[in-house]
Amino acid sequence: MADYASSERLAPNIGSFANSYARLPAQFYASAVPTPAPEPRLIKFNHALARELGLTPPADDLAAIFAGNLVPAGAEPLAMAYAGHQFGGFVPQLGDGRAILLGEVIDTQGQRRDIQLKGAGRTPFSRRGDGCAALGPVLREYLISEAMHALGIPTTRALAAVTTGQQILREEGLVPGAVLTRVAASHVRVGTFQYFAARGDEASLRLLADYVINRCYPQAKAAERPYLALLQLVAASQAKLIAQWLLVGFIHGVMNTDNMAISGQTIDFGPCAFMDEYDPATVYSAIDYYGRYAYANQPRLANWNLARFAEAILPLLDDDQDTAIALGSEVIEGFQAQFADFWLEGARAKLGLFTAEDSDAALMNDLLDTMHKNQADFTLTFRHLNGDARSQFIDPTAFDAWAQSWQVRLSRETQSPAERAAKMQAVNPAFIPRNHRVEQALQAAIQHADYSLFEELLMVLAKPYRDQPESARYATPPELGERVLHTFCGT
Ligand code: AMP
Ligand code: MG
């Protein structure tokens, strides 16, 4: 147990906080103090990220600080207010029900970053929830968010994971409680804008937009219409993000508007997963009954979410509603093309193309079709396109036929095979957080407090583009009996 005796220990100095969200008016958040954990134990601390953030927490206090037992000096803990469309239905009040924003720090690059505890107890937005997080989902978020980062995809980060010493009740019974410390460029979501829009609070909407522009999109300030520029920048960052997801086979699983960060980072890793064999209809989330958030639906759903964002900020786009709608619609209607451009650029890199030809999208889609028909592993096919990718296909000659047209296309480029191979290795990962490996690591931790698989997986995933022959088992798809086809939010 932490020692609460001295005031010094009550507020350890771990770095300098620079809280700006706490300076916004009262309706933006509710103060929320973390609930102390009975017996905090450190599972993992991300030292490299801590250095990047300029945080120097005393080693002895890590468990207590990142369980929420010791609130660092300068932190002003709060729960953010937000609303959101969940599976298409609007909920006017959600808010941080099991997350507490400790505050913000300025990192070594001069960037403002949020430090948030997830699972540190109830807040005024908890509704019927317990404000707690289960160990499984905490480890899953730690693994997958750090893997996303290593893959080069914008994402929130994981700074720490602790167990609380408390058992919490979930569908599967009593499970260990845990707290994840998450770091984000900002936790403002589409749903944060919707919260004020739903209340007709235009003044707060404007304040929020100004806040986000200052923090994430300062370039919008110079635009003739800064709020329209904000919408355009958010659309562009989402178009790029979703393209990056698709190009590594990532399925977010719960793209509700409250789970879409305005910053363009991947956020809220619930039932997310990476696909093994390529199938555009892949769904892992056990609660996504109708496949709303299936792999191939993600661009369309991001577009839908953006339309909700545009609707929310409509009064800021122009005083005249028709003009505002026309301006917003143009951005929303341009999204698919913008996404397609990012996707095609990424697809070309995956195919090792240095130049652009009109037929490249068809070449990529032909490969994907052939992969789908032949149950080819997404990651291994691209990683070994120059090698034995054909062995991924039920009918290897189907791959050969495609490879012939690929070779014809490559013959029109001047780069050497070595240059091409280097380009391809840098974008086609050898390692992704394969669902069965993630589950194995989680189960060992939950059932036996054995974190060795978690540590090992984390280490392999830190260098996804590097061949790591000693860890080859993490590169291969599951055997039939190992497949894990469903993932859960765990809330
Ligand atoms: P999520 O599914 O994580 O995006 O959460 C959706 C909403 O439910 C958010 O407002 C969360 O804060 C809230 N929520 C999820 N789990 C819990 C929990 N265990 N206790 C309180 N609120 C929760
Ligand atoms: Mg959420």
PDB file of N, CA, C and O and ligand atoms in Angstrom, residues 82 86 94-96 98 118 182 189 252 254 256-260 267-269 491, ligand 2:
ATOM      1  N   TYR A  82     -18.475  14.445 -23.234  1.00  0.00           N
ATOM      2  CA  TYR A  82     -18.706  14.249 -24.667  1.00  0.00           C
ATOM      3  C   TYR A  82     -19.970  13.448 -24.898  1.00  0.00           C
ATOM      4  O   TYR A  82     -20.510  12.835 -23.974  1.00  0.00           O
ATOM      5  N   GLN A  86     -23.370   5.910 -31.105  1.00  0.00           N
ATOM      6  CA  GLN A  86     -22.881   4.558 -30.886  1.00  0.00           C
ATOM      7  C   GLN A  86     -23.672   3.620 -31.782  1.00  0.00           C
ATOM      8  O   GLN A  86     -24.894   3.529 -31.656  1.00  0.00           O
ATOM      9  N   LEU A  94     -22.231  11.041 -22.912  1.00  0.00           N
ATOM     10  CA  LEU A  94     -21.368   9.912 -22.567  1.00  0.00           C
ATOM     11  C   LEU A  94     -20.332  10.441 -21.573  1.00  0.00           C
ATOM     12  O   LEU A  94     -20.562  10.443 -20.384  1.00  0.00           O
ATOM     13  N   GLY A  95     -19.251  10.955 -22.082  1.00  0.00           N
ATOM     14  CA  GLY A  95     -18.206  11.510 -21.208  1.00  0.00           C
ATOM     15  C   GLY A  95     -17.284  10.422 -20.693  1.00  0.00           C
ATOM     16  O   GLY A  95     -17.550   9.226 -20.818  1.00  0.00           O
ATOM     17  N   ASP A  96     -16.164  10.857 -20.097  1.00  0.00           N
ATOM     18  CA  ASP A  96     -15.192   9.920 -19.535  1.00  0.00           C
ATOM     19  C   ASP A  96     -15.791   9.233 -18.319  1.00  0.00           C
ATOM     20  O   ASP A  96     -15.810   9.787 -17.224  1.00  0.00           O
ATOM     21  N   ARG A  98     -14.802   6.059 -17.338  1.00  0.00           N
ATOM     22  CA  ARG A  98     -13.760   5.269 -16.655  1.00  0.00           C
ATOM     23  C   ARG A  98     -12.385   5.774 -17.065  1.00  0.00           C
ATOM     24  O   ARG A  98     -11.425   5.015 -17.151  1.00  0.00           O
ATOM     25  N   LYS A 118      -6.869   5.321 -17.447  1.00  0.00           N
ATOM     26  CA  LYS A 118      -8.080   4.624 -17.878  1.00  0.00           C
ATOM     27  C   LYS A 118      -8.332   3.477 -16.909  1.00  0.00           C
ATOM     28  O   LYS A 118      -7.515   2.562 -16.809  1.00  0.00           O
ATOM     29  N   ARG A 182      -2.744   6.385 -20.676  1.00  0.00           N
ATOM     30  CA  ARG A 182      -2.763   6.629 -22.114  1.00  0.00           C
ATOM     31  C   ARG A 182      -2.284   8.045 -22.397  1.00  0.00           C
ATOM     32  O   ARG A 182      -2.594   8.971 -21.662  1.00  0.00           O
ATOM     33  N   ARG A 189     -12.855  14.505 -29.186  1.00  0.00           N
ATOM     34  CA  ARG A 189     -13.423  13.584 -30.166  1.00  0.00           C
ATOM     35  C   ARG A 189     -14.491  14.285 -30.993  1.00  0.00           C
ATOM     36  O   ARG A 189     -14.947  15.374 -30.614  1.00  0.00           O
ATOM     37  N   HIS A 252     -10.672  -1.492 -36.450  1.00  0.00           N
ATOM     38  CA  HIS A 252     -10.841  -0.795 -35.177  1.00  0.00           C
ATOM     39  C   HIS A 252     -11.927  -1.449 -34.330  1.00  0.00           C
ATOM     40  O   HIS A 252     -11.762  -1.658 -33.130  1.00  0.00           O
ATOM     41  N   VAL A 254     -14.916  -0.444 -33.191  1.00  0.00           N
ATOM     42  CA  VAL A 254     -15.987   0.411 -32.637  1.00  0.00           C
ATOM     43  C   VAL A 254     -15.789   1.851 -33.066  1.00  0.00           C
ATOM     44  O   VAL A 254     -15.466   2.724 -32.262  1.00  0.00           O
ATOM     45  N   ASN A 256     -17.403   4.391 -33.305  1.00  0.00           N
ATOM     46  CA  ASN A 256     -18.442   5.335 -32.906  1.00  0.00           C
ATOM     47  C   ASN A 256     -17.850   6.746 -32.918  1.00  0.00           C
ATOM     48  O   ASN A 256     -16.632   6.898 -32.823  1.00  0.00           O
ATOM     49  N   THR A 257     -18.714   7.752 -32.993  1.00  0.00           N
ATOM     50  CA  THR A 257     -18.159   9.114 -33.117  1.00  0.00           C
ATOM     51  C   THR A 257     -17.419   9.543 -31.854  1.00  0.00           C
ATOM     52  O   THR A 257     -16.579  10.439 -31.907  1.00  0.00           O
ATOM     53  N   ASP A 258     -17.703   8.895 -30.730  1.00  0.00           N
ATOM     54  CA  ASP A 258     -16.957   9.221 -29.511  1.00  0.00           C
ATOM     55  C   ASP A 258     -15.608   8.518 -29.488  1.00  0.00           C
ATOM     56  O   ASP A 258     -14.785   8.772 -28.607  1.00  0.00           O
ATOM     57  N   ASN A 259     -15.378   7.636 -30.447  1.00  0.00           N
ATOM     58  CA  ASN A 259     -14.092   6.957 -30.526  1.00  0.00           C
ATOM     59  C   ASN A 259     -13.281   7.436 -31.724  1.00  0.00           C
ATOM     60  O   ASN A 259     -12.380   6.740 -32.180  1.00  0.00           O
ATOM     61  N   MET A 260     -13.625   8.603 -32.247  1.00  0.00           N
ATOM     62  CA  MET A 260     -12.844   9.173 -33.343  1.00  0.00           C
ATOM     63  C   MET A 260     -12.219  10.483 -32.865  1.00  0.00           C
ATOM     64  O   MET A 260     -12.919  11.455 -32.599  1.00  0.00           O
ATOM     65  N   ILE A 267      -7.673   5.902 -31.656  1.00  0.00           N
ATOM     66  CA  ILE A 267      -7.977   5.975 -30.219  1.00  0.00           C
ATOM     67  C   ILE A 267      -9.007   4.925 -29.843  1.00  0.00           C
ATOM     68  O   ILE A 267      -9.766   4.467 -30.693  1.00  0.00           O
ATOM     69  N   ASP A 268      -9.019   4.552 -28.572  1.00  0.00           N
ATOM     70  CA  ASP A 268      -9.999   3.636 -28.003  1.00  0.00           C
ATOM     71  C   ASP A 268      -9.904   2.236 -28.610  1.00  0.00           C
ATOM     72  O   ASP A 268     -10.721   1.822 -29.429  1.00  0.00           O
ATOM     73  N   PHE A 269      -8.888   1.549 -28.160  1.00  0.00           N
ATOM     74  CA  PHE A 269      -8.645   0.188 -28.622  1.00  0.00           C
ATOM     75  C   PHE A 269      -9.508  -0.765 -27.808  1.00  0.00           C
ATOM     76  O   PHE A 269      -9.147  -1.146 -26.708  1.00  0.00           O
ATOM     77  N   THR A 491     -15.791  -3.857 -21.403  1.00  0.00           N
ATOM     78  CA  THR A 491     -16.302  -2.832 -20.500  1.00  0.00           C
ATOM     79  C   THR A 491     -17.449  -3.414 -19.706  1.00  0.00           C
ATOM     80  O   THR A 491     -17.900  -2.922 -18.772  1.00  0.00           O
TER      81      THR A 491
HETATM   82 MG    MG B   2     -14.638   5.314 -26.111  1.00  0.00          MG
END
